Amino acid sequence: MSNLKMKEAALIYLDRSGGLQKFIDDCKYYNDSKQSYAVYRFKILINPSDVAELDTELGNHILHQPLKAAEVFQSVCFIAVKTLSLIGQLQTETQINIVLKLSHLPPLPSYGLDLCEFPLDYTSQRFYMMQGIVIAMTTVTKYTQGARFLCSDEACPLSKGFQYIRVHVPGATESATIRNDFLCNLCASSLQEDRKFRVLGDKQIVEIITTKALHAFQGYSNNQPFRFQSLTIFLRDELVNKMNMGNEYKIIGIPTCIKTSQTAVCIEANSITVCNSKVPSGVSDNLRRLLSLTSSSCWKFTAILANIFASQITPPGTYNLLKLCLLMSLVQTTDHNKELEDYLDILIITSDTLLADRLLNFSINLVPRGIHHPVSTEIFPTLSRNKYGTGAVSIQAGSALLAKGGICFIGDLASHKKDKLEQLQSVLESRSITVYIPGKKFGEDIDQQMTFPVQCSFWSFVDMDSSSRRNAQKINTLIGQMDCSLIPANLVEAFALLINCNESSPCHPFLPTVQHTLKKAINPEGLLYVASRQFTTEDFEKLLAFAKNLNVEFSLEAERMIHGYYLASRRIRTDSICGSKLSASALKYLVSLSEAHARLNLRNKVRKEDVLIAALLFETSLTLKYGATVFCVAPNAVFPFELYNEEYLEQRDLYLTQCQQQLEQFIATYGPGTTIFSSDE
């Protein structure tokens, strides 16, 4: 009676939810097909809450005994087919393969599977919800969805018909569906597969890690040792190719234990959804107050931010240019499942690699996807054999794909081999990486290739005082040009910004940094400056989380200025032999820099003052790469004075106003519409 009641509830639910009509439509497809089927697969969408309200026992079966719940729906669907004459070829109930697709699970702790907890429950054969980031995936292979077997004894009644049907169930291996040792229940003769009725489906294996495990890739440990392990997810049929490398997903599935060369806990996925980003709560009161006090200027707020940023690593007032560029790159990151288009790659030339490493490592921890690439691993995807023996090739993500939407800090360029640097240059130019899969090596008939978008900004530095650099022969350089002869020229050009951080220069006074280092050695956890107490690391985290989600648009005058500067700069850096020295991405970088400065100011509109900062930063970088031109920009143009008080901020505003007038004059002289331009230009 209990089983009959659940069948009635299942039929009522199908009717109310629209599932019955969809089932009838699917049956019509099978009935109209000229192909003969041994197994008829039906996907039924289930809302557990609605089912539980209709019938608690059926709802309980769906959540905790999904295989038995599928049998209930299988029986209901078989009766419907026979009663309504939906499929003429269908003979037995076992030919119907029901797949229940859940919309969600109850938001209760007992239904969540935390990848950091041990042991994992893989014996109950019920649904759990887990969340993780894709770090590896295989190519798509085939598996047996269903098969028909016949008794080998021709005299046996079961040597015909569709009595012996085997279908894949969650957690089962291929050998559980297809084997040669099955016996007939009637005469005990061996069963043989009728191969022409075998039904194949698509299968893909992905590996995920919990979001907490990203701390291992950020150089962050909090002095607490921890370990993490990836979890294997099996995707089948309509779920294949629904997960992208580096994205974070919520997965509903059934844990199971698969024994290969080693026992492993895996998840048979039932449904997957992309994780939605959290809505930022806004900026702190201290930063709002600071923004209000500096509202009369378009430049003061970001100047102060750069001045006080990372005071735990370097004293306020030092490395302001670098810190402003880091903040602008950070604010151009995005939530991990969105497309990142506004890249700001930074290459730093420095003689203090330890400080640069600390500063960059501190900065990447302010965004969810800041990855400090370990030297012992790969930046880009690599191939390996799949450990589950499915014949598929496993593609490991690498640091760049793991940093999707964020920052990939790859450390010292000198620590990477020539072939890796060439690969990096190609990625910086194309923003994609193609993985070639040799078929012969991995047991395939043909070669394959897969292309992945690389959606992160790259940070790196070069030691200007390395022994190899000191011993290298100096090449003749132009005024303002940096000697980067140890780095491939094309690689240097591929970075959006080249920044010279020499602490012996007026921009980077040496003594405050030494004093800061000594004080930190005595009191590592101490807050040495008033700015560190007023504006905490959490304040900057909130600021970046809020600012990067602002939708910005260009004002008309800003748009004209940025195009004018780009065309004028392209014109004066073009010669008849080498052509233009500005890359095709130059305009994109200028737009990204302008948007970043507007976002840091918490504005939705890009003004010409933002374009000025973008132009000064970009021109400073171009000068280091190629030398100075008629639009001559000082190395410290963005921060011409040390920011001690309001007076110095006012002096900086006056200086930047003069720079803006010079930029407008430069555009008027060399920009579009001037006599210098030919008609085709």
XYZ file of C-alpha atoms in Angstrom:
681
model
C 0.000 0.000 0.000
C 2.891 2.342 0.776
C 4.437 1.710 -2.638
C 1.088 2.282 -4.367
C 0.629 5.569 -2.520
C 4.073 6.775 -3.657
C 3.238 5.844 -7.272
C 0.035 7.877 -7.057
C 1.985 10.829 -5.633
C 4.597 10.497 -8.399
C 1.889 10.603 -11.066
C 0.223 13.644 -9.464
C 3.591 15.440 -9.264
C 4.380 14.684 -12.910
C 0.993 16.029 -13.931
C 1.236 19.219 -11.841
C 4.855 20.026 -12.725
C 4.473 19.531 -16.456
C 6.721 16.484 -16.347
C 3.997 14.204 -17.680
C 3.560 16.249 -20.848
C 7.327 16.296 -21.368
C 7.399 12.526 -20.875
C 4.654 12.107 -23.506
C 6.634 14.311 -25.929
C 9.775 12.230 -25.357
C 7.790 9.041 -25.938
C 6.511 10.445 -29.250
C 10.123 11.019 -30.323
C 11.019 7.393 -29.573
C 7.818 6.069 -31.183
C 8.347 8.068 -34.390
C 11.970 6.994 -34.670
C 12.722 4.208 -37.113
C 15.523 2.974 -34.852
C 14.997 0.035 -32.476
C 15.851 0.656 -28.825
C 16.598 -1.683 -25.957
C 16.676 1.153 -23.412
C 14.508 4.283 -23.366
C 16.070 7.056 -21.311
C 13.871 9.716 -19.703
C 15.070 12.719 -17.712
C 12.608 13.933 -15.054
C 13.136 17.280 -13.319
C 12.425 17.072 -9.588
C 11.836 19.851 -7.069
C 12.352 18.055 -3.718
C 10.400 20.701 -1.784
C 7.299 20.314 -3.958
C 7.463 16.522 -3.795
C 7.872 16.538 0.001
C 4.795 18.781 0.369
C 2.818 16.402 -1.818
C 4.021 13.169 -0.206
C 6.627 13.055 2.540
C 7.550 9.408 1.974
C 8.236 9.931 -1.721
C 10.194 13.086 -0.902
C 12.245 11.158 1.627
C 12.955 8.441 -0.945
C 14.157 10.992 -3.501
C 16.570 12.616 -1.046
C 17.849 9.529 0.784
C 17.109 6.526 -1.456
C 17.266 7.955 -4.988
C 17.657 4.559 -6.685
C 14.419 3.283 -5.121
C 12.700 6.577 -5.960
C 13.748 6.106 -9.595
C 12.105 2.652 -9.533
C 8.820 4.259 -8.404
C 8.884 6.709 -11.316
C 9.969 3.889 -13.644
C 6.848 1.905 -12.743
C 4.584 4.947 -13.174
C 6.096 5.759 -16.566
C 5.783 2.153 -17.762
C 2.084 2.070 -16.850
C 1.600 5.404 -18.641
C 3.275 4.062 -21.802
C 1.122 0.951 -21.869
C -2.119 2.709 -20.909
C -1.734 5.500 -23.460
C 0.045 3.336 -26.090
C 2.913 5.796 -26.299
C 5.708 3.462 -27.498
C 4.659 0.451 -29.520
C 8.048 -1.296 -29.363
C 8.360 -1.192 -25.535
C 7.990 -4.645 -23.989
C 9.260 -4.645 -20.369
C 9.498 -2.189 -17.513
C 13.264 -2.684 -17.277
C 13.656 -1.028 -20.680
C 12.755 2.325 -19.142
C 15.748 4.157 -17.700
C 14.633 7.002 -15.400
C 17.112 9.736 -14.448
C 15.864 12.058 -11.693
C 17.385 15.554 -11.965
C 17.154 17.533 -8.722
C 16.745 21.309 -8.749
C 18.242 21.745 -5.282
C 18.748 20.152 -1.877
C 17.442 21.395 1.482
C 19.804 24.080 2.885
C 20.698 21.958 5.904
C 24.185 20.927 7.107
C 23.461 17.221 6.684
C 23.068 17.678 2.921
C 26.375 19.488 2.456
C 29.639 17.708 1.741
C 32.613 19.740 2.958
C 35.724 18.742 1.017
C 37.872 19.758 3.991
C 36.195 17.322 6.386
C 37.167 13.695 6.834
C 35.938 11.045 6.420
C 33.572 11.609 3.494
C 30.322 9.657 3.550
C 30.228 7.490 0.417
C 28.207 4.536 1.719
C 24.717 5.998 2.035
C 24.142 6.329 -1.744
C 22.169 9.547 -1.334
C 22.417 13.084 -2.653
C 24.840 15.652 -1.279
C 25.717 19.193 -2.353
C 29.346 20.249 -2.621
C 31.123 23.337 -3.933
C 34.503 23.613 -5.592
C 36.783 25.015 -8.289
C 37.653 22.968 -11.377
C 41.408 22.266 -11.494
C 41.505 19.426 -14.029
C 39.327 17.750 -16.628
C 39.534 14.932 -19.128
C 38.564 14.708 -22.751
C 35.098 13.291 -23.444
C 34.861 9.506 -23.784
C 32.045 7.007 -24.180
C 30.413 4.786 -21.580
C 27.656 2.177 -21.750
C 24.323 3.738 -20.848
C 22.375 0.504 -21.317
C 22.660 -2.936 -22.897
C 20.508 -5.944 -23.794
C 21.526 -9.489 -22.848
C 20.092 -12.799 -24.063
C 20.397 -16.320 -22.751
C 22.939 -18.317 -24.780
C 20.725 -21.441 -24.687
C 18.382 -21.087 -27.683
C 15.889 -23.478 -26.063
C 15.480 -21.100 -23.107
C 12.470 -18.712 -23.311
C 14.780 -15.882 -22.213
C 16.954 -16.215 -25.322
C 14.549 -13.729 -26.886
C 12.821 -10.543 -25.767
C 13.999 -7.811 -23.434
C 14.076 -9.516 -20.048
C 17.757 -8.929 -19.359
C 18.406 -5.173 -19.568
C 21.307 -3.604 -17.736
C 21.578 0.176 -17.304
C 24.205 2.371 -15.670
C 23.420 3.463 -12.099
C 25.291 6.173 -10.151
C 28.612 4.939 -8.878
C 28.764 1.871 -11.128
C 31.808 1.127 -13.249
C 31.728 -0.029 -16.860
C 32.241 -3.645 -15.768
C 29.059 -3.490 -13.686
C 27.072 -2.895 -16.871
C 29.028 -4.963 -19.405
C 30.583 -8.297 -18.429
C 30.734 -11.843 -19.779
C 29.979 -13.733 -16.547
C 26.266 -12.958 -16.175
C 24.045 -16.072 -15.838
C 20.448 -16.744 -16.810
C 18.088 -16.831 -13.843
C 16.002 -19.564 -15.474
C 18.530 -22.094 -16.811
C 21.844 -20.818 -15.395
C 23.367 -20.592 -18.872
C 25.685 -17.718 -19.640
C 24.235 -14.496 -20.989
C 25.476 -12.897 -24.183
C 25.173 -9.238 -25.092
C 23.177 -8.275 -28.150
C 25.668 -5.615 -29.279
C 23.419 -3.952 -31.814
C 21.246 -2.714 -28.938
C 24.060 -1.248 -26.855
C 23.381 2.404 -25.939
C 26.392 4.660 -25.493
C 26.584 7.972 -23.651
C 29.215 10.665 -23.132
C 31.382 10.794 -20.027
C 33.852 13.319 -18.667
C 35.837 13.394 -15.433
C 36.720 16.644 -13.666
C 38.616 17.351 -10.458
C 37.635 20.100 -8.036
C 39.148 21.618 -4.920
C 37.418 23.589 -2.203
C 37.724 27.374 -2.343
C 39.534 27.290 1.006
C 42.389 25.436 -0.691
C 43.264 28.571 -2.685
C 45.152 29.754 0.406
C 47.799 27.216 -0.551
C 48.322 29.096 -3.820
C 48.418 32.558 -2.254
C 51.509 32.127 -0.142
C 49.213 32.424 2.875
C 49.307 29.966 5.747
C 48.439 31.940 8.916
C 51.109 29.784 10.581
C 48.616 26.902 10.577
C 49.493 23.752 8.593
C 46.710 22.414 6.417
C 46.249 19.950 3.581
C 43.744 19.616 0.801
C 42.812 16.955 -1.690
C 40.954 17.190 -4.955
C 37.648 15.421 -5.428
C 36.742 13.606 -8.643
C 33.417 14.369 -10.339
C 31.899 12.144 -13.040
C 29.850 14.073 -15.609
C 27.607 12.109 -17.941
C 25.511 12.859 -21.018
C 23.922 16.344 -20.840
C 26.384 17.466 -18.124
C 29.444 16.861 -20.317
C 31.390 20.063 -21.176
C 29.189 22.091 -18.821
C 32.087 22.887 -16.485
C 34.934 25.232 -17.395
C 38.459 25.191 -16.025
C 38.906 27.627 -13.143
C 35.189 28.211 -12.546
C 33.500 27.516 -9.211
C 30.382 25.336 -9.160
C 27.768 23.897 -6.833
C 27.337 20.204 -7.559
C 24.548 17.871 -6.494
C 25.608 14.265 -6.697
C 25.951 10.867 -5.086
C 29.305 9.978 -3.467
C 30.698 6.581 -4.271
C 33.907 4.636 -3.847
C 35.765 3.538 -6.973
C 38.601 1.046 -6.710
C 41.297 1.293 -9.370
C 45.010 1.208 -8.586
C 43.965 3.119 -5.476
C 40.660 3.544 -3.680
C 39.146 6.950 -4.320
C 35.960 8.726 -3.333
C 34.175 10.151 -6.387
C 30.929 11.980 -7.031
C 28.416 10.960 -9.664
C 27.087 14.399 -10.644
C 23.330 14.878 -10.915
C 23.215 18.623 -11.542
C 25.666 21.519 -11.610
C 25.193 25.273 -11.230
C 27.650 28.134 -11.454
C 28.260 29.781 -8.083
C 26.952 33.321 -7.857
C 29.269 35.951 -6.437
C 28.413 37.657 -3.173
C 27.127 41.201 -3.392
C 29.766 43.495 -1.807
C 28.570 45.335 1.276
C 30.330 48.614 0.429
C 33.410 50.449 1.653
C 34.351 51.221 5.235
C 33.322 54.422 7.024
C 36.935 55.629 7.185
C 37.361 55.379 3.428
C 33.981 57.009 2.806
C 35.028 59.891 5.031
C 38.324 60.186 3.164
C 36.487 60.158 -0.182
C 34.209 62.944 1.021
C 37.146 65.083 2.205
C 38.909 64.744 -1.167
C 35.802 65.104 -3.361
C 36.991 68.453 -4.760
C 39.798 66.687 -6.656
C 39.832 63.772 -9.101
C 43.353 62.785 -8.063
C 43.700 63.149 -4.273
C 41.757 60.067 -3.158
C 43.748 57.578 -5.239
C 46.992 59.335 -4.317
C 46.288 58.859 -0.623
C 45.230 55.238 -1.228
C 48.549 54.514 -2.933
C 50.438 56.383 -0.210
C 49.008 54.311 2.667
C 48.528 51.005 0.838
C 50.452 47.968 2.152
C 51.960 49.891 5.085
C 52.610 46.481 6.663
C 55.165 45.823 3.904
C 56.617 49.210 3.013
C 56.357 52.572 4.810
C 53.792 55.134 3.598
C 55.143 57.403 0.907
C 57.427 54.797 -0.673
C 56.799 52.941 -3.917
C 53.659 55.012 -4.528
C 53.782 54.579 -8.300
C 54.017 50.802 -8.022
C 51.304 50.633 -5.351
C 48.927 52.747 -7.448
C 49.487 50.428 -10.425
C 48.888 47.366 -8.245
C 45.624 48.825 -6.927
C 44.519 49.651 -10.475
C 45.309 46.106 -11.611
C 43.473 44.651 -8.602
C 40.370 46.753 -9.200
C 40.206 45.427 -12.769
C 39.777 41.853 -11.535
C 36.339 40.307 -11.610
C 34.281 37.735 -9.774
C 35.593 34.329 -10.721
C 32.810 33.142 -13.035
C 32.546 36.316 -15.109
C 34.504 37.073 -18.245
C 37.611 39.188 -17.580
C 38.505 41.484 -20.467
C 40.310 44.412 -18.818
C 43.738 42.930 -18.180
C 46.531 44.943 -16.571
C 49.760 42.948 -16.702
C 52.660 44.430 -14.722
C 56.400 43.817 -15.104
C 58.608 45.397 -12.427
C 62.319 46.170 -12.795
C 63.807 46.275 -9.291
C 66.993 45.743 -7.331
C 65.083 44.751 -4.187
C 63.373 41.542 -5.252
C 62.568 40.543 -1.666
C 60.498 43.666 -1.045
C 58.842 43.384 -4.463
C 57.939 39.769 -3.753
C 56.466 40.658 -0.358
C 54.493 43.592 -1.739
C 53.034 41.630 -4.640
C 52.277 38.629 -2.459
C 50.479 40.879 0.045
C 48.442 42.430 -2.763
C 47.198 39.205 -4.361
C 45.663 38.161 -1.036
C 43.215 41.056 -1.287
C 41.225 39.414 -4.096
C 39.626 35.943 -4.147
C 41.623 34.721 -7.130
C 45.114 35.977 -6.394
C 47.461 33.076 -7.168
C 51.171 32.997 -6.295
C 52.527 30.543 -8.811
C 54.766 27.898 -7.165
C 58.006 27.482 -9.122
C 57.744 23.689 -8.885
C 54.445 23.610 -10.823
C 53.281 24.720 -14.266
C 51.809 28.103 -15.180
C 49.764 26.727 -18.061
C 47.821 23.474 -18.629
C 49.661 20.150 -18.827
C 48.668 16.625 -19.858
C 48.702 13.392 -17.874
C 47.116 9.966 -18.066
C 43.764 9.577 -16.383
C 44.194 7.587 -13.168
C 40.781 5.904 -13.462
C 41.738 3.906 -16.521
C 39.030 5.347 -18.758
C 41.443 6.017 -21.611
C 40.820 9.760 -21.430
C 43.575 12.349 -21.187
C 43.576 14.468 -18.026
C 44.330 18.175 -18.474
C 45.688 19.904 -15.356
C 44.729 23.583 -15.103
C 47.974 25.260 -14.032
C 48.211 28.538 -12.113
C 46.985 30.828 -14.916
C 43.632 29.081 -15.398
C 43.223 28.730 -11.639
C 43.587 32.515 -11.329
C 40.570 33.096 -13.586
C 39.238 36.609 -13.100
C 42.119 37.520 -10.786
C 45.904 37.852 -10.651
C 48.596 35.295 -11.446
C 51.848 36.329 -9.768
C 54.600 34.327 -11.469
C 57.556 35.641 -9.447
C 60.959 36.385 -10.961
C 61.016 36.041 -14.752
C 64.573 34.729 -14.491
C 63.279 31.629 -12.678
C 61.437 30.455 -15.820
C 63.016 28.656 -18.769
C 63.112 30.052 -22.280
C 60.296 27.861 -23.635
C 58.007 28.911 -20.752
C 58.752 32.578 -21.397
C 57.885 32.113 -25.070
C 54.643 30.459 -24.008
C 53.930 33.363 -21.628
C 54.508 35.880 -24.422
C 52.088 34.024 -26.687
C 49.430 33.999 -23.953
C 49.881 37.708 -23.167
C 49.312 38.503 -26.840
C 46.434 36.115 -27.585
C 44.855 35.641 -24.121
C 44.389 31.943 -24.822
C 46.358 28.713 -24.554
C 46.019 25.733 -26.867
C 46.783 22.248 -25.543
C 47.787 19.672 -28.161
C 46.907 16.070 -27.363
C 48.961 13.550 -29.377
C 46.639 10.637 -30.107
C 49.385 8.041 -30.470
C 50.836 8.797 -27.040
C 47.486 8.508 -25.247
C 45.950 5.632 -27.213
C 43.727 7.687 -29.512
C 43.355 7.338 -33.278
C 43.616 11.045 -34.025
C 45.363 14.048 -32.522
C 43.228 16.579 -30.657
C 43.595 20.108 -29.409
C 41.727 22.141 -26.811
C 41.882 25.915 -26.426
C 41.302 27.611 -23.080
C 40.823 31.369 -22.541
C 43.356 32.815 -20.085
C 41.405 35.398 -18.100
C 43.774 36.828 -15.530
C 46.383 39.559 -15.215
C 50.030 38.561 -14.835
C 52.469 40.136 -12.393
C 56.199 39.543 -12.472
C 59.513 41.213 -11.669
C 63.108 41.169 -12.899
C 66.209 41.649 -10.741
C 68.141 44.547 -12.284
C 71.193 43.766 -10.112
C 71.453 40.045 -10.908
C 74.946 38.718 -11.636
C 74.037 37.831 -15.218
C 72.841 41.390 -15.768
C 75.971 42.958 -14.262
C 78.218 40.821 -16.454
C 76.189 41.384 -19.609
C 77.445 43.829 -22.204
C 75.495 47.069 -22.060
C 73.645 47.991 -25.217
C 73.170 51.544 -26.406
C 69.877 52.891 -25.163
C 67.842 55.971 -25.946
C 67.085 58.706 -23.425
C 64.827 57.293 -20.702
C 65.023 53.753 -22.072
C 65.644 50.895 -19.634
C 68.259 48.294 -20.485
C 66.132 45.124 -20.607
C 68.511 43.147 -22.802
C 68.276 40.021 -20.610
C 64.545 39.768 -21.242
C 63.198 38.982 -24.714
C 62.079 42.285 -26.201
C 58.772 40.857 -27.429
C 57.974 39.644 -23.912
C 58.639 43.073 -22.404
C 56.372 44.658 -25.027
C 53.590 42.175 -24.216
C 53.241 43.516 -20.640
C 50.846 46.458 -20.334
C 53.005 48.296 -17.798
C 56.764 48.282 -17.270
C 57.657 49.867 -13.909
C 61.123 50.802 -12.706
C 61.415 50.482 -8.923
C 64.886 51.614 -7.936
C 64.943 52.502 -4.252
C 68.007 54.702 -4.687
C 65.990 57.117 -6.826
C 64.167 60.153 -5.348
C 60.881 58.304 -5.926
C 61.926 55.497 -3.596
C 63.984 56.840 -0.636
C 66.195 54.183 0.872
C 66.280 55.183 4.572
C 62.533 54.811 5.432
C 62.540 51.305 3.982
C 65.566 50.309 6.107
C 63.950 51.718 9.254
C 60.701 49.922 8.457
C 62.526 46.605 7.987
C 64.353 46.931 11.314
C 61.155 47.816 13.202
C 59.315 44.888 11.632
C 62.114 42.528 12.618
C 61.687 43.632 16.256
C 57.873 43.681 16.239
C 56.527 41.603 13.291
C 52.836 42.004 14.210
C 53.007 45.649 15.251
C 51.191 48.463 13.443
C 53.996 50.965 12.909
C 52.022 53.817 11.363
C 48.829 55.720 12.080
C 47.641 54.855 8.558
C 47.866 51.135 9.369
C 45.437 51.594 12.256
C 43.050 53.928 10.424
C 42.895 51.985 7.157
C 43.174 48.246 7.676
C 43.734 45.437 5.200
C 40.035 44.593 5.515
C 39.180 48.155 4.448
C 41.150 47.682 1.228
C 39.544 44.276 0.631
C 36.067 45.834 0.899
C 37.093 48.761 -1.290
C 38.365 46.478 -4.073
C 35.351 44.145 -3.818
C 32.991 47.106 -4.168
C 34.927 49.108 -6.761
C 35.539 46.259 -9.201
C 31.784 45.688 -9.511
C 31.090 49.279 -10.558
C 29.846 49.642 -14.127
C 31.795 52.529 -15.627
C 31.296 54.390 -18.894
C 33.346 57.035 -20.669
C 32.345 60.659 -20.857
C 32.564 62.141 -24.362
C 35.586 64.311 -23.543
C 37.413 61.361 -21.949
C 36.714 59.216 -24.990
C 38.051 61.892 -27.335
C 41.166 62.390 -25.217
C 42.027 58.691 -25.013
C 41.650 58.182 -28.758
C 43.543 61.377 -29.445
C 46.466 60.350 -27.243
C 46.538 56.847 -28.722
C 46.633 58.089 -32.319
C 49.187 60.830 -31.561
C 51.450 58.435 -29.638
C 51.153 55.848 -32.389
C 52.090 58.471 -34.956
C 55.287 59.656 -33.264
C 56.385 56.082 -32.469
C 56.081 54.886 -36.058
C 58.981 54.693 -38.505
C 59.252 53.488 -42.082
C 61.413 50.476 -41.188
C 59.875 48.885 -38.076
C 56.383 50.332 -38.345
C 54.473 51.283 -35.195
C 55.954 50.382 -31.827
C 52.550 50.486 -30.166
C 50.977 47.063 -29.949
C 47.449 46.322 -31.080
C 46.474 46.103 -27.392
C 47.705 49.616 -26.528
C 44.277 51.242 -26.819
C 42.755 48.429 -24.748
C 45.359 49.017 -21.999
C 44.645 52.762 -22.001
C 40.922 52.113 -21.648
C 41.548 49.631 -18.834
C 43.849 52.060 -16.970
C 41.296 54.863 -17.276
C 38.459 52.644 -16.040
C 40.615 51.403 -13.162
C 41.360 54.935 -11.946
C 37.667 55.842 -12.129
C 36.722 52.696 -10.188
C 39.329 53.432 -7.513
C 37.657 56.822 -7.138
C 34.332 54.954 -6.767
C 32.921 56.715 -9.821
C 30.746 55.332 -12.614
C 31.929 57.885 -15.152
C 35.441 58.006 -16.656
C 36.643 61.611 -16.842
C 39.528 63.179 -18.716
C 41.403 63.360 -15.382
C 41.338 59.543 -15.309
C 42.611 59.446 -18.885
C 45.505 61.724 -17.874
C 46.668 59.266 -15.184
C 46.316 56.424 -17.697
C 48.324 58.352 -20.304
C 51.088 59.271 -17.837
C 51.439 55.688 -16.614
C 51.381 54.313 -20.138
C 53.816 56.913 -21.479
C 56.197 56.233 -18.575
C 56.093 52.546 -19.496
C 56.640 53.319 -23.207
C 59.621 55.530 -22.322
C 61.238 52.682 -20.382
C 60.644 50.345 -23.338
C 61.545 52.573 -26.289
C 62.935 55.865 -24.975
C 61.486 59.375 -24.695
C 59.631 61.256 -27.434
C 58.274 64.769 -27.951
C 55.674 64.051 -25.256
C 58.345 63.827 -22.591
C 57.082 62.478 -19.265
C 59.205 62.496 -16.101
C 59.641 59.108 -14.346
C 57.882 60.542 -11.285
C 55.162 62.409 -13.183
C 52.270 60.733 -11.348
C 53.858 61.394 -7.924
C 56.118 64.443 -8.340
C 56.082 65.273 -4.611
C 56.219 63.294 -1.400
C 52.730 63.315 0.082
C 53.143 64.632 3.600
C 50.092 66.868 3.996
C 47.305 68.780 2.238
C 49.725 71.340 0.803
C 51.679 68.702 -1.085
C 48.452 67.229 -2.453
C 47.493 70.680 -3.753
C 50.905 71.061 -5.405
C 50.435 67.669 -7.057
C 47.019 68.707 -8.389
C 48.541 71.867 -9.912
C 51.329 69.837 -11.487
C 48.880 67.290 -12.946
C 46.734 70.136 -14.308
C 49.806 71.392 -16.183
C 50.428 67.845 -17.433
C 46.847 67.720 -18.685
C 47.369 70.926 -20.638
C 50.567 69.480 -22.142
C 48.686 66.307 -23.109
C 45.942 68.324 -24.789
C 48.599 70.328 -26.668
C 50.312 67.090 -27.710
C 47.013 65.731 -29.052
C 46.273 68.999 -30.827
C 49.687 68.906 -32.527
C 50.021 65.218 -33.404
C 46.519 63.820 -33.017
C 43.797 63.127 -35.581
C 42.781 66.020 -37.806
C 46.251 67.636 -37.777
C 48.358 68.227 -40.856
C 50.865 65.634 -39.677
C 48.337 62.887 -40.349
C 47.936 61.620 -43.868
C 44.460 60.871 -45.195
C 44.698 57.100 -44.611
C 45.961 57.641 -41.048
